[in-house]
């Protein structure tokens, strides 16, 4: 029996998903598509949602990167942490 597609009113808008929620749903989308059994239209809809979920995850990760860079940048006015004496690239 092919996997059931959630009803449209059961689907949370992607813009409202946190990183973990988007990532977890993306995992389900990938597994479902890998299983097969969906008709072409359902597969395309699921693939499109997967693409949007992937973009949402990237947005969250980019936001996290910027926050980290901002915090690190406030400690390193030159923005070049690799030249710090405490940095050891042999480990």
Short mmCIF file of N, CA and C in Angstrom, two decimals:
data_model
loop_
_atom_site.label_atom_id
_atom_site.label_comp_id
_atom_site.label_asym_id
_atom_site.label_seq_id
_atom_site.Cartn_x
_atom_site.Cartn_y
_atom_site.Cartn_z
N UNK A 1 0.85 -1.18 0.00
CA UNK A 1 0.00 0.00 0.00
C UNK A 1 0.89 1.24 0.00
N UNK A 2 0.65 2.20 -0.91
CA UNK A 2 1.49 3.40 -0.96
C UNK A 2 1.30 4.26 0.27
N UNK A 3 2.34 5.01 0.65
CA UNK A 3 2.21 5.90 1.81
C UNK A 3 1.14 6.94 1.60
N UNK A 4 0.46 7.28 2.69
CA UNK A 4 -0.59 8.30 2.59
C UNK A 4 0.02 9.68 2.60
N UNK A 5 -0.53 10.54 1.78
CA UNK A 5 -0.14 11.95 1.74
C UNK A 5 -0.98 12.69 2.78
N UNK A 6 -0.37 13.54 3.61
CA UNK A 6 -1.15 14.26 4.61
C UNK A 6 -2.15 15.21 3.96
N UNK A 7 -3.27 15.38 4.64
CA UNK A 7 -4.27 16.34 4.15
C UNK A 7 -3.67 17.74 4.16
N UNK A 8 -4.08 18.56 3.21
CA UNK A 8 -3.51 19.90 3.09
C UNK A 8 -3.64 20.72 4.37
N UNK A 9 -4.71 20.51 5.13
CA UNK A 9 -4.89 21.29 6.35
C UNK A 9 -4.05 20.73 7.50
N UNK A 10 -3.41 19.56 7.32
CA UNK A 10 -2.51 18.99 8.32
C UNK A 10 -1.07 19.45 8.12
N UNK A 11 -0.80 20.15 7.03
CA UNK A 11 0.56 20.53 6.68
C UNK A 11 0.87 21.92 7.22
N UNK A 12 1.93 22.01 8.02
CA UNK A 12 2.35 23.29 8.56
C UNK A 12 3.07 24.10 7.48
N UNK A 13 2.75 25.37 7.34
CA UNK A 13 3.49 26.20 6.38
C UNK A 13 4.98 26.17 6.71
N UNK A 14 5.79 26.03 5.69
CA UNK A 14 7.23 25.88 5.87
C UNK A 14 7.84 27.07 6.60
N UNK A 15 7.34 28.26 6.33
CA UNK A 15 7.87 29.46 6.97
C UNK A 15 7.70 29.43 8.49
N UNK A 16 6.81 28.60 8.99
CA UNK A 16 6.56 28.51 10.43
C UNK A 16 7.39 27.43 11.11
N UNK A 17 8.15 26.65 10.33
CA UNK A 17 8.90 25.53 10.90
C UNK A 17 10.25 25.96 11.43
N UNK A 18 10.58 25.44 12.60
CA UNK A 18 11.93 25.61 13.13
C UNK A 18 12.87 24.65 12.40
N UNK A 19 14.15 24.78 12.68
CA UNK A 19 15.13 23.95 11.98
C UNK A 19 14.86 22.46 12.18
N UNK A 20 14.70 22.04 13.42
CA UNK A 20 14.53 20.61 13.70
C UNK A 20 13.26 20.07 13.04
N UNK A 21 12.20 20.86 13.08
CA UNK A 21 10.94 20.42 12.45
C UNK A 21 11.11 20.27 10.94
N UNK A 22 11.75 21.25 10.32
CA UNK A 22 11.96 21.19 8.87
C UNK A 22 12.87 20.02 8.51
N UNK A 23 13.93 19.83 9.28
CA UNK A 23 14.86 18.72 9.03
C UNK A 23 14.15 17.37 9.17
N UNK A 24 13.37 17.22 10.23
CA UNK A 24 12.69 15.95 10.46
C UNK A 24 11.68 15.66 9.35
N UNK A 25 10.95 16.69 8.93
CA UNK A 25 9.99 16.48 7.85
C UNK A 25 10.71 16.17 6.54
N UNK A 26 11.84 16.81 6.31
CA UNK A 26 12.62 16.54 5.12
C UNK A 26 13.08 15.09 5.09
N UNK A 27 13.47 14.56 6.21
CA UNK A 27 13.87 13.15 6.30
C UNK A 27 12.72 12.25 5.90
N UNK A 28 11.52 12.56 6.38
CA UNK A 28 10.33 11.77 6.03
C UNK A 28 10.06 11.86 4.53
N UNK A 29 10.18 13.06 3.97
CA UNK A 29 9.94 13.26 2.54
C UNK A 29 10.91 12.41 1.73
N UNK A 30 12.18 12.46 2.08
CA UNK A 30 13.19 11.69 1.34
C UNK A 30 12.91 10.19 1.43
N UNK A 31 12.61 9.71 2.62
CA UNK A 31 12.32 8.28 2.80
C UNK A 31 11.10 7.86 1.99
N UNK A 32 10.08 8.70 2.02
CA UNK A 32 8.85 8.39 1.28
C UNK A 32 9.11 8.34 -0.22
N UNK A 33 9.86 9.31 -0.71
CA UNK A 33 10.17 9.32 -2.15
C UNK A 33 11.04 8.13 -2.52
N UNK A 34 11.96 7.75 -1.66
CA UNK A 34 12.82 6.60 -1.93
C UNK A 34 12.02 5.30 -1.96
N UNK A 35 10.97 5.21 -1.15
CA UNK A 35 10.11 4.02 -1.12
C UNK A 35 9.36 3.86 -2.43
N UNK A 36 9.00 4.98 -3.03
CA UNK A 36 8.20 4.93 -4.25
C UNK A 36 6.74 4.63 -3.92
N UNK A 37 5.99 4.32 -4.94
CA UNK A 37 4.59 3.96 -4.73
C UNK A 37 3.63 5.12 -4.88
N UNK A 38 4.13 6.34 -4.98
CA UNK A 38 3.25 7.49 -5.17
C UNK A 38 3.07 7.73 -6.67
N UNK A 39 1.94 8.30 -7.02
CA UNK A 39 1.77 8.66 -8.43
C UNK A 39 2.64 9.88 -8.74
N UNK A 40 2.75 10.19 -10.02
CA UNK A 40 3.66 11.25 -10.44
C UNK A 40 3.33 12.59 -9.80
N UNK A 41 2.06 12.97 -9.78
CA UNK A 41 1.69 14.26 -9.20
C UNK A 41 2.02 14.33 -7.72
N UNK A 42 1.72 13.28 -6.98
CA UNK A 42 2.02 13.26 -5.55
C UNK A 42 3.52 13.29 -5.32
N UNK A 43 4.27 12.57 -6.15
CA UNK A 43 5.73 12.58 -6.03
C UNK A 43 6.29 13.97 -6.29
N UNK A 44 5.78 14.65 -7.30
CA UNK A 44 6.25 15.99 -7.61
C UNK A 44 5.93 16.97 -6.49
N UNK A 45 4.72 16.87 -5.95
CA UNK A 45 4.34 17.74 -4.83
C UNK A 45 5.25 17.51 -3.64
N UNK A 46 5.52 16.23 -3.36
CA UNK A 46 6.37 15.89 -2.23
C UNK A 46 7.81 16.37 -2.48
N UNK A 47 8.30 16.21 -3.69
CA UNK A 47 9.64 16.68 -4.03
C UNK A 47 9.73 18.20 -3.87
N UNK A 48 8.70 18.92 -4.34
CA UNK A 48 8.69 20.38 -4.21
C UNK A 48 8.69 20.80 -2.75
N UNK A 49 7.93 20.11 -1.91
CA UNK A 49 7.94 20.43 -0.48
C UNK A 49 9.32 20.12 0.11
N UNK A 50 9.92 19.03 -0.32
CA UNK A 50 11.26 18.69 0.14
C UNK A 50 12.27 19.77 -0.22
N UNK A 51 12.18 20.29 -1.43
CA UNK A 51 13.07 21.39 -1.84
C UNK A 51 12.86 22.61 -0.95
N UNK A 52 11.61 22.93 -0.68
CA UNK A 52 11.30 24.09 0.17
C UNK A 52 11.79 23.84 1.61
N UNK A 53 11.65 22.62 2.10
CA UNK A 53 12.14 22.29 3.44
C UNK A 53 13.66 22.42 3.50
N UNK A 54 14.32 21.98 2.45
CA UNK A 54 15.77 22.10 2.39
C UNK A 54 16.20 23.56 2.42
N UNK A 55 15.50 24.40 1.66
CA UNK A 55 15.80 25.84 1.68
C UNK A 55 15.58 26.43 3.08
N UNK A 56 14.52 25.99 3.74
CA UNK A 56 14.22 26.49 5.09
C UNK A 56 15.33 26.09 6.07
N UNK A 57 15.82 24.87 5.95
CA UNK A 57 16.93 24.44 6.80
C UNK A 57 18.16 25.30 6.54
N UNK A 58 18.43 25.58 5.28
CA UNK A 58 19.57 26.43 4.93
C UNK A 58 19.41 27.84 5.51
N UNK A 59 18.19 28.36 5.49
CA UNK A 59 17.94 29.68 6.08
C UNK A 59 18.29 29.68 7.56
N UNK A 60 17.83 28.64 8.27
CA UNK A 60 18.13 28.55 9.70
C UNK A 60 19.63 28.43 9.93
N UNK A 61 20.30 27.60 9.14
CA UNK A 61 21.73 27.42 9.31
C UNK A 61 22.49 28.70 9.00
N UNK A 62 22.07 29.42 7.98
CA UNK A 62 22.72 30.69 7.65
C UNK A 62 22.53 31.69 8.78
N UNK A 63 21.35 31.72 9.36
CA UNK A 63 21.10 32.60 10.50
C UNK A 63 21.99 32.23 11.68
N UNK A 64 22.16 30.94 11.92
CA UNK A 64 23.03 30.50 13.00
C UNK A 64 24.48 30.89 12.71
N UNK A 65 24.91 30.72 11.46
CA UNK A 65 26.28 31.11 11.08
C UNK A 65 26.51 32.60 11.36
N UNK A 66 25.54 33.42 10.96
CA UNK A 66 25.68 34.86 11.16
C UNK A 66 25.75 35.22 12.64
N UNK A 67 24.93 34.54 13.45
CA UNK A 67 24.96 34.80 14.89
C UNK A 67 26.32 34.43 15.48
N UNK A 68 26.85 33.28 15.05
CA UNK A 68 28.15 32.84 15.56
C UNK A 68 29.24 33.81 15.11
N UNK A 69 29.21 34.19 13.84
CA UNK A 69 30.20 35.13 13.33
C UNK A 69 30.11 36.47 14.06
N UNK A 70 28.90 36.88 14.38
CA UNK A 70 28.72 38.14 15.09
C UNK A 70 29.33 38.05 16.48
N UNK A 71 29.09 36.96 17.18
CA UNK A 71 29.65 36.79 18.52
C UNK A 71 31.16 36.68 18.45
N UNK A 72 31.65 35.88 17.53
CA UNK A 72 33.09 35.72 17.40
C UNK A 72 33.74 37.01 16.92
N UNK A 73 33.06 37.72 16.06
CA UNK A 73 33.58 38.98 15.55
C UNK A 73 33.71 40.03 16.63
N UNK A 74 32.84 39.98 17.64
CA UNK A 74 32.92 40.96 18.72
C UNK A 74 34.14 40.70 19.59
N UNK A 75 34.65 39.45 19.59
CA UNK A 75 35.86 39.13 20.34
C UNK A 75 37.12 39.33 19.51
N UNK A 76 36.97 39.39 18.20
CA UNK A 76 38.12 39.48 17.30
C UNK A 76 37.88 40.63 16.33
N UNK A 77 38.31 41.83 16.67
CA UNK A 77 38.01 42.99 15.83
C UNK A 77 38.52 42.86 14.40
N UNK A 78 39.58 42.09 14.18
CA UNK A 78 40.10 41.92 12.83
C UNK A 78 39.30 40.89 12.04
N UNK A 79 38.50 40.07 12.74
CA UNK A 79 37.71 39.04 12.08
C UNK A 79 38.56 37.89 11.57
N UNK A 80 39.80 37.75 12.07
CA UNK A 80 40.70 36.72 11.58
C UNK A 80 41.10 35.83 12.76
N UNK A 81 40.24 34.92 13.13
CA UNK A 81 40.47 34.09 14.30
C UNK A 81 41.58 33.07 14.08
N UNK A 82 41.88 32.72 12.84
CA UNK A 82 42.88 31.70 12.58
C UNK A 82 44.28 32.18 12.95
N UNK A 83 44.51 33.47 13.05
CA UNK A 83 45.82 33.99 13.41
C UNK A 83 46.00 34.14 14.92
N UNK A 84 44.96 33.85 15.70
CA UNK A 84 45.09 33.95 17.14
C UNK A 84 46.10 32.95 17.65
N UNK A 85 46.83 33.30 18.71
CA UNK A 85 47.84 32.42 19.27
C UNK A 85 47.25 31.15 19.83
N UNK A 86 46.00 31.19 20.30
CA UNK A 86 45.35 30.02 20.89
C UNK A 86 44.89 29.03 19.83
N UNK A 87 44.92 29.42 18.57
CA UNK A 87 44.44 28.56 17.50
C UNK A 87 45.50 27.54 17.16
N UNK A 88 45.15 26.26 17.18
CA UNK A 88 46.09 25.18 16.89
C UNK A 88 45.50 24.32 15.80
N UNK A 89 45.97 24.48 14.56
CA UNK A 89 45.36 23.73 13.46
C UNK A 89 45.98 22.35 13.28
N UNK A 90 46.79 21.91 14.24
CA UNK A 90 47.33 20.56 14.17
C UNK A 90 46.39 19.58 14.83
N UNK A 91 45.40 20.02 15.57
CA UNK A 91 44.45 19.11 16.23
C UNK A 91 43.25 18.91 15.40
#
